[in-house]
Structures are given as structure tokens and as C-alpha cells.
JSON list of C-alpha atoms in Angstrom, two decimals:
[
{"chain": "A", "resi": 1, "resn": "MET", "atom": "CA", "xyz": [83.45, 88.56, 64.35]},
{"chain": "A", "resi": 2, "resn": "GLY", "atom": "CA", "xyz": [84.97, 85.80, 66.45]},
{"chain": "A", "resi": 3, "resn": "CYS", "atom": "CA", "xyz": [84.54, 85.75, 70.20]},
{"chain": "A", "resi": 4, "resn": "ILE", "atom": "CA", "xyz": [87.30, 87.66, 71.99]},
{"chain": "A", "resi": 5, "resn": "SER", "atom": "CA", "xyz": [86.23, 86.65, 75.48]},
{"chain": "A", "resi": 6, "resn": "ASN", "atom": "CA", "xyz": [84.98, 83.52, 77.17]},
{"chain": "A", "resi": 7, "resn": "LEU", "atom": "CA", "xyz": [81.71, 85.39, 77.70]},
{"chain": "A", "resi": 8, "resn": "PHE", "atom": "CA", "xyz": [80.12, 84.25, 74.45]},
{"chain": "A", "resi": 9, "resn": "SER", "atom": "CA", "xyz": [81.88, 80.93, 74.11]},
{"chain": "A", "resi": 10, "resn": "GLU", "atom": "CA", "xyz": [82.40, 78.87, 77.25]},
{"chain": "A", "resi": 11, "resn": "THR", "atom": "CA", "xyz": [79.53, 79.64, 79.57]},
{"chain": "A", "resi": 12, "resn": "SER", "atom": "CA", "xyz": [76.81, 81.60, 77.82]},
{"chain": "A", "resi": 13, "resn": "GLY", "atom": "CA", "xyz": [74.88, 78.88, 76.01]},
{"chain": "A", "resi": 14, "resn": "ASP", "atom": "CA", "xyz": [74.08, 79.60, 72.39]},
{"chain": "A", "resi": 15, "resn": "LEU", "atom": "CA", "xyz": [73.97, 83.41, 72.12]},
{"chain": "A", "resi": 16, "resn": "ALA", "atom": "CA", "xyz": [76.63, 83.53, 69.43]},
{"chain": "A", "resi": 17, "resn": "ARG", "atom": "CA", "xyz": [74.21, 81.59, 67.20]},
{"chain": "A", "resi": 18, "resn": "THR", "atom": "CA", "xyz": [70.85, 82.96, 68.34]},
{"chain": "A", "resi": 19, "resn": "ASP", "atom": "CA", "xyz": [71.88, 86.60, 68.84]},
{"chain": "A", "resi": 20, "resn": "PRO", "atom": "CA", "xyz": [74.91, 87.28, 66.62]},
{"chain": "A", "resi": 21, "resn": "GLU", "atom": "CA", "xyz": [74.19, 91.00, 66.29]},
{"chain": "A", "resi": 22, "resn": "LEU", "atom": "CA", "xyz": [74.08, 91.39, 70.08]},
{"chain": "A", "resi": 23, "resn": "VAL", "atom": "CA", "xyz": [77.35, 89.53, 70.44]},
{"chain": "A", "resi": 24, "resn": "GLN", "atom": "CA", "xyz": [78.97, 91.76, 67.85]},
{"chain": "A", "resi": 25, "resn": "LEU", "atom": "CA", "xyz": [77.80, 95.06, 69.28]},
{"chain": "A", "resi": 26, "resn": "PHE", "atom": "CA", "xyz": [78.54, 94.12, 72.90]},
{"chain": "A", "resi": 27, "resn": "GLU", "atom": "CA", "xyz": [82.02, 92.79, 72.12]},
{"chain": "A", "resi": 28, "resn": "ARG", "atom": "CA", "xyz": [82.78, 95.92, 70.10]},
{"chain": "A", "resi": 29, "resn": "PHE", "atom": "CA", "xyz": [81.76, 98.14, 73.01]},
{"chain": "A", "resi": 30, "resn": "ALA", "atom": "CA", "xyz": [82.94, 96.18, 76.07]},
{"chain": "A", "resi": 31, "resn": "PHE", "atom": "CA", "xyz": [86.13, 94.68, 74.67]},
{"chain": "A", "resi": 32, "resn": "GLY", "atom": "CA", "xyz": [86.88, 97.40, 72.14]},
{"chain": "A", "resi": 33, "resn": "ASP", "atom": "CA", "xyz": [85.70, 100.89, 73.06]},
{"chain": "A", "resi": 34, "resn": "ALA", "atom": "CA", "xyz": [85.63, 100.59, 76.86]},
{"chain": "A", "resi": 35, "resn": "ARG", "atom": "CA", "xyz": [88.84, 98.61, 77.07]},
{"chain": "A", "resi": 36, "resn": "ALA", "atom": "CA", "xyz": [90.70, 101.06, 74.83]},
{"chain": "A", "resi": 37, "resn": "GLU", "atom": "CA", "xyz": [89.54, 104.08, 76.83]},
{"chain": "A", "resi": 38, "resn": "SER", "atom": "CA", "xyz": [90.00, 102.73, 80.37]},
{"chain": "A", "resi": 39, "resn": "GLY", "atom": "CA", "xyz": [93.79, 102.72, 80.34]},
{"chain": "A", "resi": 40, "resn": "LEU", "atom": "CA", "xyz": [93.84, 99.90, 82.91]},
{"chain": "A", "resi": 41, "resn": "ASP", "atom": "CA", "xyz": [96.33, 97.06, 82.78]},
{"chain": "A", "resi": 42, "resn": "GLU", "atom": "CA", "xyz": [95.10, 93.47, 82.59]},
{"chain": "A", "resi": 43, "resn": "LYS", "atom": "CA", "xyz": [95.20, 92.74, 86.31]},
{"chain": "A", "resi": 44, "resn": "THR", "atom": "CA", "xyz": [93.51, 95.99, 87.30]},
{"chain": "A", "resi": 45, "resn": "ARG", "atom": "CA", "xyz": [90.78, 95.42, 84.72]},
{"chain": "A", "resi": 46, "resn": "TYR", "atom": "CA", "xyz": [89.74, 92.18, 86.40]},
{"chain": "A", "resi": 47, "resn": "LEU", "atom": "CA", "xyz": [90.16, 93.63, 89.88]},
{"chain": "A", "resi": 48, "resn": "VAL", "atom": "CA", "xyz": [87.15, 95.80, 89.05]},
{"chain": "A", "resi": 49, "resn": "LEU", "atom": "CA", "xyz": [85.19, 93.52, 86.73]},
{"chain": "A", "resi": 50, "resn": "LEU", "atom": "CA", "xyz": [85.02, 90.44, 88.98]},
{"chain": "A", "resi": 51, "resn": "PRO", "atom": "CA", "xyz": [83.76, 92.17, 92.13]},
{"chain": "A", "resi": 52, "resn": "ALA", "atom": "CA", "xyz": [81.28, 94.24, 90.13]},
{"chain": "A", "resi": 53, "resn": "LEU", "atom": "CA", "xyz": [79.80, 91.08, 88.65]},
{"chain": "A", "resi": 54, "resn": "ILE", "atom": "CA", "xyz": [79.42, 89.60, 92.13]},
{"chain": "A", "resi": 55, "resn": "ALA", "atom": "CA", "xyz": [77.55, 92.71, 93.24]},
{"chain": "A", "resi": 56, "resn": "CYS", "atom": "CA", "xyz": [75.38, 92.56, 90.10]},
{"chain": "A", "resi": 57, "resn": "GLN", "atom": "CA", "xyz": [74.56, 88.90, 90.82]},
{"chain": "A", "resi": 58, "resn": "SER", "atom": "CA", "xyz": [75.50, 87.70, 87.33]},
{"chain": "A", "resi": 59, "resn": "VAL", "atom": "CA", "xyz": [77.03, 84.29, 87.86]},
{"chain": "A", "resi": 60, "resn": "THR", "atom": "CA", "xyz": [77.21, 83.29, 84.18]},
{"chain": "A", "resi": 61, "resn": "VAL", "atom": "CA", "xyz": [79.06, 86.44, 83.21]},
{"chain": "A", "resi": 62, "resn": "TYR", "atom": "CA", "xyz": [81.23, 86.15, 86.33]},
{"chain": "A", "resi": 63, "resn": "LYS", "atom": "CA", "xyz": [82.41, 82.65, 85.41]},
{"chain": "A", "resi": 64, "resn": "ALA", "atom": "CA", "xyz": [83.26, 83.76, 81.90]},
{"chain": "A", "resi": 65, "resn": "MET", "atom": "CA", "xyz": [85.17, 86.82, 83.14]},
{"chain": "A", "resi": 66, "resn": "LEU", "atom": "CA", "xyz": [86.96, 84.70, 85.76]},
{"chain": "A", "resi": 67, "resn": "SER", "atom": "CA", "xyz": [88.12, 82.44, 82.95]},
{"chain": "A", "resi": 68, "resn": "ASP", "atom": "CA", "xyz": [89.33, 85.52, 81.06]},
{"chain": "A", "resi": 69, "resn": "ALA", "atom": "CA", "xyz": [91.11, 86.77, 84.19]},
{"chain": "A", "resi": 70, "resn": "LEU", "atom": "CA", "xyz": [92.92, 83.46, 84.73]},
{"chain": "A", "resi": 71, "resn": "ASP", "atom": "CA", "xyz": [93.85, 83.36, 81.05]},
{"chain": "A", "resi": 72, "resn": "ALA", "atom": "CA", "xyz": [95.28, 86.88, 81.43]},
{"chain": "A", "resi": 73, "resn": "GLY", "atom": "CA", "xyz": [97.48, 85.86, 84.38]},
{"chain": "A", "resi": 74, "resn": "MET", "atom": "CA", "xyz": [95.41, 86.55, 87.48]},
{"chain": "A", "resi": 75, "resn": "THR", "atom": "CA", "xyz": [96.34, 83.96, 90.10]},
{"chain": "A", "resi": 76, "resn": "PRO", "atom": "CA", "xyz": [93.74, 81.72, 91.73]},
{"chain": "A", "resi": 77, "resn": "VAL", "atom": "CA", "xyz": [94.61, 83.28, 95.09]},
{"chain": "A", "resi": 78, "resn": "GLU", "atom": "CA", "xyz": [93.92, 86.78, 93.77]},
{"chain": "A", "resi": 79, "resn": "ALA", "atom": "CA", "xyz": [90.60, 85.67, 92.31]},
{"chain": "A", "resi": 80, "resn": "LYS", "atom": "CA", "xyz": [89.63, 83.87, 95.50]},
{"chain": "A", "resi": 81, "resn": "GLU", "atom": "CA", "xyz": [90.49, 86.90, 97.61]},
{"chain": "A", "resi": 82, "resn": "ILE", "atom": "CA", "xyz": [88.17, 89.08, 95.51]},
{"chain": "A", "resi": 83, "resn": "SER", "atom": "CA", "xyz": [85.27, 86.76, 96.27]},
{"chain": "A", "resi": 84, "resn": "TYR", "atom": "CA", "xyz": [86.13, 86.63, 99.98]},
{"chain": "A", "resi": 85, "resn": "HIS", "atom": "CA", "xyz": [86.51, 90.41, 100.16]},
{"chain": "A", "resi": 86, "resn": "ALA", "atom": "CA", "xyz": [83.08, 90.83, 98.59]},
{"chain": "A", "resi": 87, "resn": "ILE", "atom": "CA", "xyz": [81.42, 89.29, 101.65]},
{"chain": "A", "resi": 88, "resn": "ALA", "atom": "CA", "xyz": [82.03, 92.44, 103.68]},
{"chain": "A", "resi": 89, "resn": "TYR", "atom": "CA", "xyz": [80.25, 94.61, 101.11]},
{"chain": "A", "resi": 90, "resn": "VAL", "atom": "CA", "xyz": [77.49, 92.49, 99.57]},
{"chain": "A", "resi": 91, "resn": "GLY", "atom": "CA", "xyz": [77.01, 89.94, 102.37]},
{"chain": "A", "resi": 92, "resn": "MET", "atom": "CA", "xyz": [77.36, 86.18, 102.33]},
{"chain": "A", "resi": 93, "resn": "ALA", "atom": "CA", "xyz": [73.87, 85.81, 100.85]},
{"chain": "A", "resi": 94, "resn": "LYS", "atom": "CA", "xyz": [75.14, 87.33, 97.60]},
{"chain": "A", "resi": 95, "resn": "ALA", "atom": "CA", "xyz": [78.77, 86.20, 97.73]},
{"chain": "A", "resi": 96, "resn": "TYR", "atom": "CA", "xyz": [78.23, 82.50, 98.48]},
{"chain": "A", "resi": 97, "resn": "ASP", "atom": "CA", "xyz": [77.30, 81.42, 94.96]},
{"chain": "A", "resi": 98, "resn": "TYR", "atom": "CA", "xyz": [80.35, 83.20, 93.55]},
{"chain": "A", "resi": 99, "resn": "ILE", "atom": "CA", "xyz": [82.75, 81.42, 95.87]},
{"chain": "A", "resi": 100, "resn": "VAL", "atom": "CA", "xyz": [81.17, 78.15, 94.68]},
{"chain": "A", "resi": 101, "resn": "ALA", "atom": "CA", "xyz": [81.30, 79.31, 91.04]},
{"chain": "A", "resi": 102, "resn": "ALA", "atom": "CA", "xyz": [84.99, 80.16, 91.34]},
{"chain": "A", "resi": 103, "resn": "ASN", "atom": "CA", "xyz": [85.66, 76.73, 92.81]},
{"chain": "A", "resi": 104, "resn": "GLU", "atom": "CA", "xyz": [83.88, 75.17, 89.83]},
{"chain": "A", "resi": 105, "resn": "VAL", "atom": "CA", "xyz": [86.08, 77.12, 87.40]},
{"chain": "A", "resi": 106, "resn": "PHE", "atom": "CA", "xyz": [89.18, 76.13, 89.37]},
{"chain": "A", "resi": 107, "resn": "ALA", "atom": "CA", "xyz": [88.15, 72.47, 89.31]},
{"chain": "A", "resi": 108, "resn": "GLU", "atom": "CA", "xyz": [87.64, 72.58, 85.54]},
{"chain": "A", "resi": 109, "resn": "ARG", "atom": "CA", "xyz": [91.21, 73.87, 85.23]},
{"chain": "A", "resi": 110, "resn": "GLY", "atom": "CA", "xyz": [92.69, 71.31, 87.59]},
{"chain": "A", "resi": 111, "resn": "ILE", "atom": "CA", "xyz": [93.50, 73.87, 90.29]},
{"chain": "A", "resi": 112, "resn": "GLU", "atom": "CA", "xyz": [93.73, 72.03, 93.61]},
{"chain": "A", "resi": 113, "resn": "LEU", "atom": "CA", "xyz": [91.65, 73.28, 96.51]},
{"chain": "A", "resi": 114, "resn": "PRO", "atom": "CA", "xyz": [91.88, 74.53, 99.16]},
{"chain": "A", "resi": 115, "resn": "LEU", "atom": "CA", "xyz": [94.32, 77.24, 98.15]},
{"chain": "A", "resi": 116, "resn": "ALA", "atom": "CA", "xyz": [97.04, 78.40, 100.53]},
{"chain": "A", "resi": 117, "resn": "GLY", "atom": "CA", "xyz": [95.60, 80.30, 103.49]},
{"chain": "A", "resi": 118, "resn": "GLN", "atom": "CA", "xyz": [95.95, 84.08, 103.46]},
{"chain": "A", "resi": 119, "resn": "ALA", "atom": "CA", "xyz": [94.83, 85.09, 106.97]},
{"chain": "A", "resi": 120, "resn": "THR", "atom": "CA", "xyz": [97.30, 87.29, 108.88]},
{"chain": "A", "resi": 121, "resn": "THR", "atom": "CA", "xyz": [95.19, 88.03, 111.98]},
{"chain": "A", "resi": 122, "resn": "ASP", "atom": "CA", "xyz": [93.47, 86.00, 114.65]},
{"chain": "A", "resi": 123, "resn": "ALA", "atom": "CA", "xyz": [90.79, 86.56, 117.27]},
{"chain": "A", "resi": 124, "resn": "GLU", "atom": "CA", "xyz": [93.25, 88.48, 119.47]},
{"chain": "A", "resi": 125, "resn": "THR", "atom": "CA", "xyz": [94.74, 90.76, 116.81]},
{"chain": "A", "resi": 126, "resn": "ARG", "atom": "CA", "xyz": [91.97, 91.38, 114.28]},
{"chain": "A", "resi": 127, "resn": "PHE", "atom": "CA", "xyz": [90.53, 94.50, 115.93]},
{"chain": "A", "resi": 128, "resn": "ASP", "atom": "CA", "xyz": [93.80, 96.35, 116.48]},
{"chain": "A", "resi": 129, "resn": "GLU", "atom": "CA", "xyz": [95.21, 95.49, 113.07]},
{"chain": "A", "resi": 130, "resn": "GLY", "atom": "CA", "xyz": [91.96, 96.30, 111.33]},
{"chain": "A", "resi": 131, "resn": "LEU", "atom": "CA", "xyz": [91.73, 99.64, 113.09]},
{"chain": "A", "resi": 132, "resn": "ALA", "atom": "CA", "xyz": [95.29, 100.40, 112.00]},
{"chain": "A", "resi": 133, "resn": "VAL", "atom": "CA", "xyz": [94.38, 99.69, 108.38]},
{"chain": "A", "resi": 134, "resn": "GLN", "atom": "CA", "xyz": [91.30, 101.92, 108.66]},
{"chain": "A", "resi": 135, "resn": "ARG", "atom": "CA", "xyz": [93.34, 104.78, 110.07]},
{"chain": "A", "resi": 136, "resn": "GLY", "atom": "CA", "xyz": [95.95, 104.28, 107.37]},
{"chain": "A", "resi": 137, "resn": "ILE", "atom": "CA", "xyz": [93.31, 104.74, 104.68]},
{"chain": "A", "resi": 138, "resn": "PHE", "atom": "CA", "xyz": [90.87, 107.22, 106.21]},
{"chain": "A", "resi": 139, "resn": "GLY", "atom": "CA", "xyz": [92.93, 109.00, 108.86]},
{"chain": "A", "resi": 140, "resn": "PRO", "atom": "CA", "xyz": [91.25, 110.99, 111.65]},
{"chain": "A", "resi": 141, "resn": "ALA", "atom": "CA", "xyz": [87.79, 110.28, 110.20]},
{"chain": "A", "resi": 142, "resn": "ILE", "atom": "CA", "xyz": [87.90, 106.85, 111.87]},
{"chain": "A", "resi": 143, "resn": "ASP", "atom": "CA", "xyz": [88.44, 108.24, 115.36]},
{"chain": "A", "resi": 144, "resn": "ALA", "atom": "CA", "xyz": [85.72, 110.80, 114.69]},
{"chain": "A", "resi": 145, "resn": "ALA", "atom": "CA", "xyz": [83.33, 108.01, 113.70]},
{"chain": "A", "resi": 146, "resn": "TYR", "atom": "CA", "xyz": [83.97, 106.25, 117.00]},
{"chain": "A", "resi": 147, "resn": "GLU", "atom": "CA", "xyz": [83.51, 109.46, 118.97]},
{"chain": "A", "resi": 148, "resn": "SER", "atom": "CA", "xyz": [80.24, 110.40, 117.26]},
{"chain": "A", "resi": 149, "resn": "ALA", "atom": "CA", "xyz": [78.65, 106.93, 117.19]},
{"chain": "A", "resi": 150, "resn": "PRO", "atom": "CA", "xyz": [75.54, 106.59, 119.40]},
{"chain": "A", "resi": 151, "resn": "ALA", "atom": "CA", "xyz": [76.06, 104.11, 122.22]},
{"chain": "A", "resi": 152, "resn": "ASP", "atom": "CA", "xyz": [73.67, 101.60, 120.69]},
{"chain": "A", "resi": 153, "resn": "GLN", "atom": "CA", "xyz": [75.60, 101.69, 117.39]},
{"chain": "A", "resi": 154, "resn": "LEU", "atom": "CA", "xyz": [79.17, 101.60, 118.65]},
{"chain": "A", "resi": 155, "resn": "HIS", "atom": "CA", "xyz": [79.33, 97.85, 118.11]},
{"chain": "A", "resi": 156, "resn": "ILE", "atom": "CA", "xyz": [78.92, 98.45, 114.35]},
{"chain": "A", "resi": 157, "resn": "GLN", "atom": "CA", "xyz": [82.05, 100.59, 114.38]},
{"chain": "A", "resi": 158, "resn": "ARG", "atom": "CA", "xyz": [83.84, 97.75, 116.16]},
{"chain": "A", "resi": 159, "resn": "PHE", "atom": "CA", "xyz": [82.50, 95.29, 113.57]},
{"chain": "A", "resi": 160, "resn": "LEU", "atom": "CA", "xyz": [83.93, 97.46, 110.80]},
{"chain": "A", "resi": 161, "resn": "SER", "atom": "CA", "xyz": [87.35, 97.53, 112.42]},
{"chain": "A", "resi": 162, "resn": "ALA", "atom": "CA", "xyz": [87.56, 93.86, 113.44]},
{"chain": "A", "resi": 163, "resn": "ASN", "atom": "CA", "xyz": [85.61, 92.18, 110.67]},
{"chain": "A", "resi": 164, "resn": "CYS", "atom": "CA", "xyz": [85.59, 94.31, 107.52]},
{"chain": "A", "resi": 165, "resn": "PHE", "atom": "CA", "xyz": [89.15, 95.53, 107.92]},
{"chain": "A", "resi": 166, "resn": "GLY", "atom": "CA", "xyz": [90.68, 93.12, 110.44]},
{"chain": "A", "resi": 167, "resn": "ASP", "atom": "CA", "xyz": [89.38, 89.93, 108.84]},
{"chain": "A", "resi": 168, "resn": "TYR", "atom": "CA", "xyz": [89.52, 90.93, 105.16]},
{"chain": "A", "resi": 169, "resn": "TYR", "atom": "CA", "xyz": [91.76, 93.92, 104.41]},
{"chain": "A", "resi": 170, "resn": "THR", "atom": "CA", "xyz": [94.64, 92.34, 106.32]},
{"chain": "A", "resi": 171, "resn": "ARG", "atom": "CA", "xyz": [94.61, 89.13, 104.30]},
{"chain": "A", "resi": 172, "resn": "GLY", "atom": "CA", "xyz": [97.35, 88.27, 101.82]},
{"chain": "A", "resi": 173, "resn": "GLY", "atom": "CA", "xyz": [96.83, 87.81, 98.10]},
{"chain": "A", "resi": 174, "resn": "LEU", "atom": "CA", "xyz": [95.85, 91.43, 97.46]},
{"chain": "A", "resi": 175, "resn": "ASP", "atom": "CA", "xyz": [97.42, 94.55, 98.93]},
{"chain": "A", "resi": 176, "resn": "VAL", "atom": "CA", "xyz": [95.47, 97.38, 100.55]},
{"chain": "A", "resi": 177, "resn": "ALA", "atom": "CA", "xyz": [95.40, 99.52, 97.40]},
{"chain": "A", "resi": 178, "resn": "GLU", "atom": "CA", "xyz": [94.03, 96.61, 95.39]},
{"chain": "A", "resi": 179, "resn": "ARG", "atom": "CA", "xyz": [91.43, 95.89, 98.05]},
{"chain": "A", "resi": 180, "resn": "GLU", "atom": "CA", "xyz": [90.29, 99.51, 98.09]},
{"chain": "A", "resi": 181, "resn": "LEU", "atom": "CA", "xyz": [89.78, 99.33, 94.32]},
{"chain": "A", "resi": 182, "resn": "VAL", "atom": "CA", "xyz": [87.84, 96.07, 94.69]},
{"chain": "A", "resi": 183, "resn": "THR", "atom": "CA", "xyz": [85.70, 97.79, 97.32]},
{"chain": "A", "resi": 184, "resn": "PHE", "atom": "CA", "xyz": [85.03, 100.73, 95.01]},
{"chain": "A", "resi": 185, "resn": "ALA", "atom": "CA", "xyz": [83.88, 98.37, 92.25]},
{"chain": "A", "resi": 186, "resn": "LEU", "atom": "CA", "xyz": [81.63, 96.43, 94.62]},
{"chain": "A", "resi": 187, "resn": "ILE", "atom": "CA", "xyz": [79.88, 99.53, 95.97]},
{"chain": "A", "resi": 188, "resn": "LEU", "atom": "CA", "xyz": [79.58, 101.08, 92.50]},
{"chain": "A", "resi": 189, "resn": "ALA", "atom": "CA", "xyz": [77.87, 97.98, 91.14]},
{"chain": "A", "resi": 190, "resn": "LEU", "atom": "CA", "xyz": [75.53, 97.67, 94.12]},
{"chain": "A", "resi": 191, "resn": "GLY", "atom": "CA", "xyz": [74.06, 101.08, 93.41]},
{"chain": "A", "resi": 192, "resn": "GLY", "atom": "CA", "xyz": [72.23, 103.23, 95.94]},
{"chain": "A", "resi": 193, "resn": "CYS", "atom": "CA", "xyz": [75.29, 103.45, 98.18]},
{"chain": "A", "resi": 194, "resn": "GLU", "atom": "CA", "xyz": [76.72, 106.74, 96.93]},
{"chain": "A", "resi": 195, "resn": "PRO", "atom": "CA", "xyz": [77.75, 108.06, 100.39]},
{"chain": "A", "resi": 196, "resn": "GLN", "atom": "CA", "xyz": [79.89, 104.94, 100.88]},
{"chain": "A", "resi": 197, "resn": "LEU", "atom": "CA", "xyz": [81.11, 105.13, 97.27]},
{"chain": "A", "resi": 198, "resn": "THR", "atom": "CA", "xyz": [82.25, 108.71, 97.84]},
{"chain": "A", "resi": 199, "resn": "GLY", "atom": "CA", "xyz": [84.05, 107.65, 101.00]},
{"chain": "A", "resi": 200, "resn": "HIS", "atom": "CA", "xyz": [85.86, 104.86, 99.22]},
{"chain": "A", "resi": 201, "resn": "ALA", "atom": "CA", "xyz": [86.69, 107.07, 96.26]},
{"chain": "A", "resi": 202, "resn": "ARG", "atom": "CA", "xyz": [88.44, 109.23, 98.85]},
{"chain": "A", "resi": 203, "resn": "GLY", "atom": "CA", "xyz": [90.03, 106.11, 100.34]},
{"chain": "A", "resi": 204, "resn": "ASN", "atom": "CA", "xyz": [91.33, 105.06, 96.92]},
{"chain": "A", "resi": 205, "resn": "LEU", "atom": "CA", "xyz": [92.99, 108.43, 96.45]},
{"chain": "A", "resi": 206, "resn": "ALA", "atom": "CA", "xyz": [94.63, 108.03, 99.86]},
{"chain": "A", "resi": 207, "resn": "VAL", "atom": "CA", "xyz": [96.23, 104.69, 98.92]},
{"chain": "A", "resi": 208, "resn": "GLY", "atom": "CA", "xyz": [97.44, 105.82, 95.51]},
{"chain": "A", "resi": 209, "resn": "ASN", "atom": "CA", "xyz": [94.60, 104.92, 93.16]},
{"chain": "A", "resi": 210, "resn": "GLY", "atom": "CA", "xyz": [94.27, 108.30, 91.48]},
{"chain": "A", "resi": 211, "resn": "ARG", "atom": "CA", "xyz": [91.45, 109.85, 89.49]},
{"chain": "A", "resi": 212, "resn": "SER", "atom": "CA", "xyz": [92.64, 108.19, 86.26]},
{"chain": "A", "resi": 213, "resn": "VAL", "atom": "CA", "xyz": [92.41, 104.74, 87.87]},
{"chain": "A", "resi": 214, "resn": "LEU", "atom": "CA", "xyz": [88.93, 105.39, 89.25]},
{"chain": "A", "resi": 215, "resn": "VAL", "atom": "CA", "xyz": [87.62, 106.83, 85.98]},
{"chain": "A", "resi": 216, "resn": "GLY", "atom": "CA", "xyz": [89.25, 103.89, 84.19]},
{"chain": "A", "resi": 217, "resn": "ALA", "atom": "CA", "xyz": [87.42, 101.51, 86.51]},
{"chain": "A", "resi": 218, "resn": "VAL", "atom": "CA", "xyz": [84.10, 103.16, 85.74]},
{"chain": "A", "resi": 219, "resn": "THR", "atom": "CA", "xyz": [84.90, 103.02, 82.02]},
{"chain": "A", "resi": 220, "resn": "GLU", "atom": "CA", "xyz": [85.53, 99.27, 82.20]},
{"chain": "A", "resi": 221, "resn": "LEU", "atom": "CA", "xyz": [82.29, 98.74, 84.10]},
{"chain": "A", "resi": 222, "resn": "VAL", "atom": "CA", "xyz": [79.89, 100.77, 81.96]},
{"chain": "A", "resi": 223, "resn": "PRO", "atom": "CA", "xyz": [79.03, 97.84, 79.65]},
{"chain": "A", "resi": 224, "resn": "PHE", "atom": "CA", "xyz": [78.34, 95.55, 82.61]},
{"chain": "A", "resi": 225, "resn": "VAL", "atom": "CA", "xyz": [76.57, 97.79, 85.14]},
{"chain": "A", "resi": 226, "resn": "GLY", "atom": "CA", "xyz": [74.93, 100.34, 82.82]},
{"chain": "A", "resi": 227, "resn": "TYR", "atom": "CA", "xyz": [75.01, 104.11, 82.62]},
{"chain": "A", "resi": 228, "resn": "PRO", "atom": "CA", "xyz": [73.04, 105.24, 85.72]},
{"chain": "A", "resi": 229, "resn": "ARG", "atom": "CA", "xyz": [75.40, 103.61, 88.23]},
{"chain": "A", "resi": 230, "resn": "SER", "atom": "CA", "xyz": [78.41, 104.62, 86.16]},
{"chain": "A", "resi": 231, "resn": "LEU", "atom": "CA", "xyz": [77.33, 108.27, 86.02]},
{"chain": "A", "resi": 232, "resn": "ASN", "atom": "CA", "xyz": [76.67, 108.27, 89.76]},
{"chain": "A", "resi": 233, "resn": "ALA", "atom": "CA", "xyz": [80.19, 106.93, 90.31]},
{"chain": "A", "resi": 234, "resn": "LEU", "atom": "CA", "xyz": [81.70, 109.66, 88.14]},
{"chain": "A", "resi": 235, "resn": "ARG", "atom": "CA", "xyz": [79.85, 112.25, 90.21]},
{"chain": "A", "resi": 236, "resn": "CYS", "atom": "CA", "xyz": [81.35, 110.75, 93.39]},
{"chain": "A", "resi": 237, "resn": "ILE", "atom": "CA", "xyz": [84.83, 110.78, 91.87]},
{"chain": "A", "resi": 238, "resn": "THR", "atom": "CA", "xyz": [84.47, 114.39, 90.78]},
{"chain": "A", "resi": 239, "resn": "GLU", "atom": "CA", "xyz": [83.28, 115.38, 94.25]},
{"chain": "A", "resi": 240, "resn": "VAL", "atom": "CA", "xyz": [86.35, 114.00, 96.01]},
{"chain": "A", "resi": 241, "resn": "THR", "atom": "CA", "xyz": [88.90, 115.09, 93.41]},
{"chain": "A", "resi": 242, "resn": "SER", "atom": "CA", "xyz": [87.52, 118.64, 93.54]},
{"chain": "A", "resi": 243, "resn": "GLU", "atom": "CA", "xyz": [88.00, 118.96, 97.31]}
]
């Protein structure tokens, strides 16, 4: 069976020679079974795969999947925005190497850096615009979070509005619905963050990413993140779609 992804050709060393049975069974599952069942289009597939690989800290697989994504038509700006967006959810300590890895893939393809800037807010507008995005996704729950926050934690609520949403969600390159799906994939792959995953499953529904999209995202990710995190995500999806 020939390689049907860059995963076992460009960046993985010699697995196709040393572990041919593994290559065959993984390709059959990840790029056959899971892909056929997910129902996601090409762009949406990589909107969930790339952030999940950042959260999983798998730089070799990430570079291969980024190459696949670019081959499938994802733009460099879209790919770059996924890696930037990840900072808010996995932290710079985990995201840094993936920004560098993406730049390496871009350089190999002759893509000139830096890419066009995508910021739409500044120091004066980031809080108000971020808060507006939060309210647009989560509604009255945002005001309730501010009202119930202990005084010594209120600054975290402000950070969420100004930084997470004001600095990242307002950027160009990806729209809010796409960013919510990226967020869902990041939190799913991190594991152990089910309360936040449930909240962002609810947020995805609010911006138009329905149950079929979320289940499709989990389906795509099963081969890469494993069953425990995938089953936890399905439980979160079921919880919010049963409300």
C-alpha cells in the first residue's frame, strides 16, 4: 500500500521500511475508516487535526499533516492562525515549537515570511471587542462569570476577554466559527479539561457547528489522540446536545 499522506513519507524517517504493517494498518484506519465516517470537508478536517497535534505535542506528525493541509488547499495564513490561536489554550511553552515548525515547512515551500498581518484590535480596543465576541458566543453566561468572580480572580476574566478573545478570536484568517472548532480540538486533545470542553461544545453549537460537525471532528481525531479522550469528548457533546 503506497503512502496516502505525507505522514509516512516526508517527515517520519524510515517507518515505511521498518514498520510496514504499522503503516498499512494506521493508514487504513486514519485515512480510510475515520476519514470516510467523519463527513468533514478537506478544510474542516485540518482545522481539527492541526490544533490537536499541537496540543498532543507531536511535532513530526504536525509537520506532515501541515504539508497535507497545504496540499489540500489550506492557505498559509489559515495554518499560521491555527498555531497562533493555540497559544491561548495550550500556552506559549507548547505552541512555540509549532510556530517554528510551520515556518520551516513554509520555507521549504518557498512561502515568504512574515505573512500579512491579521490583527484587527489594538491596546485600546482589544477588551471591548473581545468581550463582544464572548457575548456573541456564550451570551449571558459571560456577564454571570464577571458577576460571580471573586475579587482576586476578576483579572482572569479580564484576561479572557482582552487576550483570549480580544487578541486572538478577533484576528483575520479564520472566522469565529472556525476558531471555535479549533478551540474544541485543542481542548479535546489536551485531555483533563472536560468542563471547558463542554463549554466550547456549547459555544460551537451557538456559532453553527452542529452535532454532526463535532462528532465528525472527534471521528477524525480518534487515530491521533486515542479512544479515552475521544470518548470523553463524545460524552461532552451528548451532554450539550441533550439540553
